[in-house]
mmCIF file of the C-alpha atoms, coordinates in Angstrom:
data_MODEL
# 
_entry.id   MODEL 
# 
loop_
_atom_site.group_PDB 
_atom_site.id 
_atom_site.type_symbol 
_atom_site.label_atom_id 
_atom_site.label_alt_id 
_atom_site.label_comp_id 
_atom_site.label_asym_id 
_atom_site.label_entity_id 
_atom_site.label_seq_id 
_atom_site.pdbx_PDB_ins_code 
_atom_site.Cartn_x 
_atom_site.Cartn_y 
_atom_site.Cartn_z 
_atom_site.occupancy 
_atom_site.B_iso_or_equiv 
_atom_site.pdbx_formal_charge 
_atom_site.auth_seq_id 
_atom_site.auth_comp_id 
_atom_site.auth_asym_id 
_atom_site.auth_atom_id 
_atom_site.pdbx_PDB_model_num 
ATOM 1   C CA . UNK A 1 1   ? 2.743  -39.396 37.859 1.00 0.00 ? 1   UNK A CA 1 
ATOM 2   C CA . UNK A 1 2   ? 1.965  -36.909 40.475 1.00 0.00 ? 2   UNK A CA 1 
ATOM 3   C CA . UNK A 1 3   ? -0.599 -34.242 39.258 1.00 0.00 ? 3   UNK A CA 1 
ATOM 4   C CA . UNK A 1 4   ? -0.406 -32.801 42.800 1.00 0.00 ? 4   UNK A CA 1 
ATOM 5   C CA . UNK A 1 5   ? 2.910  -31.282 42.331 1.00 0.00 ? 5   UNK A CA 1 
ATOM 6   C CA . UNK A 1 6   ? 1.660  -29.433 39.539 1.00 0.00 ? 6   UNK A CA 1 
ATOM 7   C CA . UNK A 1 7   ? -1.545 -28.206 40.889 1.00 0.00 ? 7   UNK A CA 1 
ATOM 8   C CA . UNK A 1 8   ? 0.197  -27.049 44.186 1.00 0.00 ? 8   UNK A CA 1 
ATOM 9   C CA . UNK A 1 9   ? 2.947  -25.247 42.223 1.00 0.00 ? 9   UNK A CA 1 
ATOM 10  C CA . UNK A 1 10  ? 2.893  -21.417 42.661 1.00 0.00 ? 10  UNK A CA 1 
ATOM 11  C CA . UNK A 1 11  ? 1.087  -19.554 39.952 1.00 0.00 ? 11  UNK A CA 1 
ATOM 12  C CA . UNK A 1 12  ? 1.727  -19.162 36.939 1.00 0.00 ? 12  UNK A CA 1 
ATOM 13  C CA . UNK A 1 13  ? 3.440  -22.438 36.785 1.00 0.00 ? 13  UNK A CA 1 
ATOM 14  C CA . UNK A 1 14  ? 0.336  -24.529 36.448 1.00 0.00 ? 14  UNK A CA 1 
ATOM 15  C CA . UNK A 1 15  ? -1.137 -22.444 33.602 1.00 0.00 ? 15  UNK A CA 1 
ATOM 16  C CA . UNK A 1 16  ? 2.323  -22.392 31.833 1.00 0.00 ? 16  UNK A CA 1 
ATOM 17  C CA . UNK A 1 17  ? 2.958  -26.086 31.981 1.00 0.00 ? 17  UNK A CA 1 
ATOM 18  C CA . UNK A 1 18  ? -0.781 -27.077 30.769 1.00 0.00 ? 18  UNK A CA 1 
ATOM 19  C CA . UNK A 1 19  ? -0.751 -24.472 27.885 1.00 0.00 ? 19  UNK A CA 1 
ATOM 20  C CA . UNK A 1 20  ? 2.630  -25.778 26.881 1.00 0.00 ? 20  UNK A CA 1 
ATOM 21  C CA . UNK A 1 21  ? 1.661  -29.289 26.858 1.00 0.00 ? 21  UNK A CA 1 
ATOM 22  C CA . UNK A 1 22  ? -1.206 -28.176 24.760 1.00 0.00 ? 22  UNK A CA 1 
ATOM 23  C CA . UNK A 1 23  ? 0.840  -26.200 22.421 1.00 0.00 ? 23  UNK A CA 1 
ATOM 24  C CA . UNK A 1 24  ? 2.936  -29.421 21.912 1.00 0.00 ? 24  UNK A CA 1 
ATOM 25  C CA . UNK A 1 25  ? -0.047 -31.343 20.979 1.00 0.00 ? 25  UNK A CA 1 
ATOM 26  C CA . UNK A 1 26  ? -1.223 -28.591 18.702 1.00 0.00 ? 26  UNK A CA 1 
ATOM 27  C CA . UNK A 1 27  ? 2.154  -28.120 17.151 1.00 0.00 ? 27  UNK A CA 1 
ATOM 28  C CA . UNK A 1 28  ? 2.460  -31.754 16.369 1.00 0.00 ? 28  UNK A CA 1 
ATOM 29  C CA . UNK A 1 29  ? -0.856 -31.534 14.592 1.00 0.00 ? 29  UNK A CA 1 
ATOM 30  C CA . UNK A 1 30  ? 0.262  -28.561 12.717 1.00 0.00 ? 30  UNK A CA 1 
ATOM 31  C CA . UNK A 1 31  ? 3.264  -30.536 11.541 1.00 0.00 ? 31  UNK A CA 1 
ATOM 32  C CA . UNK A 1 32  ? 1.368  -33.420 10.475 1.00 0.00 ? 32  UNK A CA 1 
ATOM 33  C CA . UNK A 1 33  ? -1.801 -31.992 8.872  1.00 0.00 ? 33  UNK A CA 1 
ATOM 34  C CA . UNK A 1 34  ? -1.893 -30.483 5.514  1.00 0.00 ? 34  UNK A CA 1 
ATOM 35  C CA . UNK A 1 35  ? -0.744 -26.727 5.132  1.00 0.00 ? 35  UNK A CA 1 
ATOM 36  C CA . UNK A 1 36  ? -2.558 -23.879 3.804  1.00 0.00 ? 36  UNK A CA 1 
ATOM 37  C CA . UNK A 1 37  ? -5.985 -25.110 4.733  1.00 0.00 ? 37  UNK A CA 1 
ATOM 38  C CA . UNK A 1 38  ? -8.769 -23.618 6.958  1.00 0.00 ? 38  UNK A CA 1 
ATOM 39  C CA . UNK A 1 39  ? -7.814 -25.961 9.781  1.00 0.00 ? 39  UNK A CA 1 
ATOM 40  C CA . UNK A 1 40  ? -4.088 -25.386 9.590  1.00 0.00 ? 40  UNK A CA 1 
ATOM 41  C CA . UNK A 1 41  ? -4.863 -21.379 9.719  1.00 0.00 ? 41  UNK A CA 1 
ATOM 42  C CA . UNK A 1 42  ? -7.427 -21.969 12.631 1.00 0.00 ? 42  UNK A CA 1 
ATOM 43  C CA . UNK A 1 43  ? -5.127 -24.473 14.802 1.00 0.00 ? 43  UNK A CA 1 
ATOM 44  C CA . UNK A 1 44  ? -2.211 -22.037 13.822 1.00 0.00 ? 44  UNK A CA 1 
ATOM 45  C CA . UNK A 1 45  ? -4.024 -18.888 15.315 1.00 0.00 ? 45  UNK A CA 1 
ATOM 46  C CA . UNK A 1 46  ? -4.666 -21.028 18.529 1.00 0.00 ? 46  UNK A CA 1 
ATOM 47  C CA . UNK A 1 47  ? -1.234 -22.310 18.629 1.00 0.00 ? 47  UNK A CA 1 
ATOM 48  C CA . UNK A 1 48  ? 0.427  -18.891 18.335 1.00 0.00 ? 48  UNK A CA 1 
ATOM 49  C CA . UNK A 1 49  ? -1.849 -17.609 21.092 1.00 0.00 ? 49  UNK A CA 1 
ATOM 50  C CA . UNK A 1 50  ? -1.040 -20.365 23.311 1.00 0.00 ? 50  UNK A CA 1 
ATOM 51  C CA . UNK A 1 51  ? 2.614  -19.928 22.842 1.00 0.00 ? 51  UNK A CA 1 
ATOM 52  C CA . UNK A 1 52  ? 2.329  -16.134 23.376 1.00 0.00 ? 52  UNK A CA 1 
ATOM 53  C CA . UNK A 1 53  ? 0.809  -16.884 26.804 1.00 0.00 ? 53  UNK A CA 1 
ATOM 54  C CA . UNK A 1 54  ? 3.300  -19.580 27.608 1.00 0.00 ? 54  UNK A CA 1 
ATOM 55  C CA . UNK A 1 55  ? 6.132  -16.990 26.804 1.00 0.00 ? 55  UNK A CA 1 
ATOM 56  C CA . UNK A 1 56  ? 4.705  -14.133 28.678 1.00 0.00 ? 56  UNK A CA 1 
ATOM 57  C CA . UNK A 1 57  ? 3.742  -16.201 31.709 1.00 0.00 ? 57  UNK A CA 1 
ATOM 58  C CA . UNK A 1 58  ? 7.504  -17.339 31.893 1.00 0.00 ? 58  UNK A CA 1 
ATOM 59  C CA . UNK A 1 59  ? 8.461  -13.835 32.764 1.00 0.00 ? 59  UNK A CA 1 
ATOM 60  C CA . UNK A 1 60  ? 6.540  -14.441 36.271 1.00 0.00 ? 60  UNK A CA 1 
ATOM 61  C CA . UNK A 1 61  ? 8.388  -17.695 36.885 1.00 0.00 ? 61  UNK A CA 1 
ATOM 62  C CA . UNK A 1 62  ? 11.513 -16.764 38.638 1.00 0.00 ? 62  UNK A CA 1 
ATOM 63  C CA . UNK A 1 63  ? 13.142 -19.885 39.908 1.00 0.00 ? 63  UNK A CA 1 
ATOM 64  C CA . UNK A 1 64  ? 16.692 -19.523 38.269 1.00 0.00 ? 64  UNK A CA 1 
ATOM 65  C CA . UNK A 1 65  ? 17.766 -15.951 38.506 1.00 0.00 ? 65  UNK A CA 1 
ATOM 66  C CA . UNK A 1 66  ? 20.628 -14.142 36.769 1.00 0.00 ? 66  UNK A CA 1 
ATOM 67  C CA . UNK A 1 67  ? 19.783 -10.454 36.556 1.00 0.00 ? 67  UNK A CA 1 
ATOM 68  C CA . UNK A 1 68  ? 17.193 -9.358  39.040 1.00 0.00 ? 68  UNK A CA 1 
ATOM 69  C CA . UNK A 1 69  ? 14.150 -11.754 38.818 1.00 0.00 ? 69  UNK A CA 1 
ATOM 70  C CA . UNK A 1 70  ? 15.180 -12.857 35.120 1.00 0.00 ? 70  UNK A CA 1 
ATOM 71  C CA . UNK A 1 71  ? 17.142 -16.021 34.354 1.00 0.00 ? 71  UNK A CA 1 
ATOM 72  C CA . UNK A 1 72  ? 18.264 -17.816 31.095 1.00 0.00 ? 72  UNK A CA 1 
ATOM 73  C CA . UNK A 1 73  ? 14.679 -19.015 30.255 1.00 0.00 ? 73  UNK A CA 1 
ATOM 74  C CA . UNK A 1 74  ? 13.660 -15.439 29.891 1.00 0.00 ? 74  UNK A CA 1 
ATOM 75  C CA . UNK A 1 75  ? 16.099 -15.006 26.962 1.00 0.00 ? 75  UNK A CA 1 
ATOM 76  C CA . UNK A 1 76  ? 14.322 -17.850 25.381 1.00 0.00 ? 76  UNK A CA 1 
ATOM 77  C CA . UNK A 1 77  ? 10.950 -16.239 25.916 1.00 0.00 ? 77  UNK A CA 1 
ATOM 78  C CA . UNK A 1 78  ? 12.082 -13.072 24.142 1.00 0.00 ? 78  UNK A CA 1 
ATOM 79  C CA . UNK A 1 79  ? 13.288 -15.313 21.233 1.00 0.00 ? 79  UNK A CA 1 
ATOM 80  C CA . UNK A 1 80  ? 10.026 -17.156 21.171 1.00 0.00 ? 80  UNK A CA 1 
ATOM 81  C CA . UNK A 1 81  ? 7.848  -13.762 21.149 1.00 0.00 ? 81  UNK A CA 1 
ATOM 82  C CA . UNK A 1 82  ? 10.016 -12.319 18.229 1.00 0.00 ? 82  UNK A CA 1 
ATOM 83  C CA . UNK A 1 83  ? 9.847  -15.792 16.490 1.00 0.00 ? 83  UNK A CA 1 
ATOM 84  C CA . UNK A 1 84  ? 5.922  -15.730 16.938 1.00 0.00 ? 84  UNK A CA 1 
ATOM 85  C CA . UNK A 1 85  ? 5.939  -12.336 15.488 1.00 0.00 ? 85  UNK A CA 1 
ATOM 86  C CA . UNK A 1 86  ? 8.163  -13.005 12.402 1.00 0.00 ? 86  UNK A CA 1 
ATOM 87  C CA . UNK A 1 87  ? 6.539  -16.314 11.666 1.00 0.00 ? 87  UNK A CA 1 
ATOM 88  C CA . UNK A 1 88  ? 3.153  -14.620 11.548 1.00 0.00 ? 88  UNK A CA 1 
ATOM 89  C CA . UNK A 1 89  ? 4.423  -11.785 9.490  1.00 0.00 ? 89  UNK A CA 1 
ATOM 90  C CA . UNK A 1 90  ? 5.785  -14.079 7.079  1.00 0.00 ? 90  UNK A CA 1 
ATOM 91  C CA . UNK A 1 91  ? 2.753  -15.944 6.666  1.00 0.00 ? 91  UNK A CA 1 
ATOM 92  C CA . UNK A 1 92  ? 0.620  -12.908 6.088  1.00 0.00 ? 92  UNK A CA 1 
ATOM 93  C CA . UNK A 1 93  ? 3.364  -11.852 3.420  1.00 0.00 ? 93  UNK A CA 1 
ATOM 94  C CA . UNK A 1 94  ? 2.960  -15.340 1.724  1.00 0.00 ? 94  UNK A CA 1 
ATOM 95  C CA . UNK A 1 95  ? 6.748  -16.038 2.518  1.00 0.00 ? 95  UNK A CA 1 
ATOM 96  C CA . UNK A 1 96  ? 5.859  -19.738 3.339  1.00 0.00 ? 96  UNK A CA 1 
ATOM 97  C CA . UNK A 1 97  ? 9.548  -20.887 3.344  1.00 0.00 ? 97  UNK A CA 1 
ATOM 98  C CA . UNK A 1 98  ? 10.432 -18.363 6.098  1.00 0.00 ? 98  UNK A CA 1 
ATOM 99  C CA . UNK A 1 99  ? 6.963  -18.972 7.882  1.00 0.00 ? 99  UNK A CA 1 
ATOM 100 C CA . UNK A 1 100 ? 7.840  -22.670 8.122  1.00 0.00 ? 100 UNK A CA 1 
ATOM 101 C CA . UNK A 1 101 ? 11.283 -22.335 9.187  1.00 0.00 ? 101 UNK A CA 1 
ATOM 102 C CA . UNK A 1 102 ? 10.259 -19.951 12.193 1.00 0.00 ? 102 UNK A CA 1 
ATOM 103 C CA . UNK A 1 103 ? 7.280  -22.242 13.126 1.00 0.00 ? 103 UNK A CA 1 
ATOM 104 C CA . UNK A 1 104 ? 9.269  -25.509 13.119 1.00 0.00 ? 104 UNK A CA 1 
ATOM 105 C CA . UNK A 1 105 ? 12.288 -24.083 14.851 1.00 0.00 ? 105 UNK A CA 1 
ATOM 106 C CA . UNK A 1 106 ? 9.847  -22.706 17.543 1.00 0.00 ? 106 UNK A CA 1 
ATOM 107 C CA . UNK A 1 107 ? 8.011  -26.062 18.008 1.00 0.00 ? 107 UNK A CA 1 
ATOM 108 C CA . UNK A 1 108 ? 11.454 -28.165 18.328 1.00 0.00 ? 108 UNK A CA 1 
ATOM 109 C CA . UNK A 1 109 ? 13.665 -25.608 20.179 1.00 0.00 ? 109 UNK A CA 1 
ATOM 110 C CA . UNK A 1 110 ? 11.077 -23.968 22.469 1.00 0.00 ? 110 UNK A CA 1 
ATOM 111 C CA . UNK A 1 111 ? 8.657  -26.584 23.292 1.00 0.00 ? 111 UNK A CA 1 
ATOM 112 C CA . UNK A 1 112 ? 10.733 -29.978 22.781 1.00 0.00 ? 112 UNK A CA 1 
ATOM 113 C CA . UNK A 1 113 ? 14.198 -29.058 23.721 1.00 0.00 ? 113 UNK A CA 1 
ATOM 114 C CA . UNK A 1 114 ? 13.520 -26.544 26.384 1.00 0.00 ? 114 UNK A CA 1 
ATOM 115 C CA . UNK A 1 115 ? 10.528 -28.615 27.562 1.00 0.00 ? 115 UNK A CA 1 
ATOM 116 C CA . UNK A 1 116 ? 13.035 -31.357 28.160 1.00 0.00 ? 116 UNK A CA 1 
ATOM 117 C CA . UNK A 1 117 ? 14.852 -29.490 30.837 1.00 0.00 ? 117 UNK A CA 1 
ATOM 118 C CA . UNK A 1 118 ? 11.835 -29.053 32.591 1.00 0.00 ? 118 UNK A CA 1 
ATOM 119 C CA . UNK A 1 119 ? 12.325 -32.746 33.509 1.00 0.00 ? 119 UNK A CA 1 
ATOM 120 C CA . UNK A 1 120 ? 15.676 -32.066 35.412 1.00 0.00 ? 120 UNK A CA 1 
ATOM 121 C CA . UNK A 1 121 ? 15.607 -32.926 39.290 1.00 0.00 ? 121 UNK A CA 1 
ATOM 122 C CA . UNK A 1 122 ? 14.132 -30.184 41.485 1.00 0.00 ? 122 UNK A CA 1 
ATOM 123 C CA . UNK A 1 123 ? 11.828 -28.923 38.681 1.00 0.00 ? 123 UNK A CA 1 
ATOM 124 C CA . UNK A 1 124 ? 8.267  -29.183 39.099 1.00 0.00 ? 124 UNK A CA 1 
ATOM 125 C CA . UNK A 1 125 ? 7.660  -31.326 35.940 1.00 0.00 ? 125 UNK A CA 1 
ATOM 126 C CA . UNK A 1 126 ? 10.234 -33.779 37.273 1.00 0.00 ? 126 UNK A CA 1 
ATOM 127 C CA . UNK A 1 127 ? 8.177  -34.182 40.407 1.00 0.00 ? 127 UNK A CA 1 
ATOM 128 C CA . UNK A 1 128 ? 5.035  -34.408 38.155 1.00 0.00 ? 128 UNK A CA 1 
ATOM 129 C CA . UNK A 1 129 ? 6.424  -37.086 36.097 1.00 0.00 ? 129 UNK A CA 1 
ATOM 130 C CA . UNK A 1 130 ? 8.829  -38.982 38.130 1.00 0.00 ? 130 UNK A CA 1 
ATOM 131 C CA . UNK A 1 131 ? 7.453  -38.627 41.818 1.00 0.00 ? 131 UNK A CA 1 
# 
């Protein structure tokens, strides 16, 4: 493991990566802990806030460009922001089935699946884990 690869990466990559790792842990706890409790709601607010910063910070990471400074990951970031909003609205409306669907999909698709792509060669997290 090479933490120097992360700490020497240009901003906001270190912030983005650390918050994404924190979101993975918090999201896992959310999936495992009882739902509807004060702990669930409190961790949920922290998780949504963390995911918001992860998504917004991605717009300042421009390694793979398609159109101007934007690449395919930025499309995912837009979906994350939309899904965070929709999941929060569904929770406020007591539509728990829809809330659960958005939040579980966000966890698996944007953190686990997309996170796996950060382990491809020539990516910062590849250097952190495998160098």
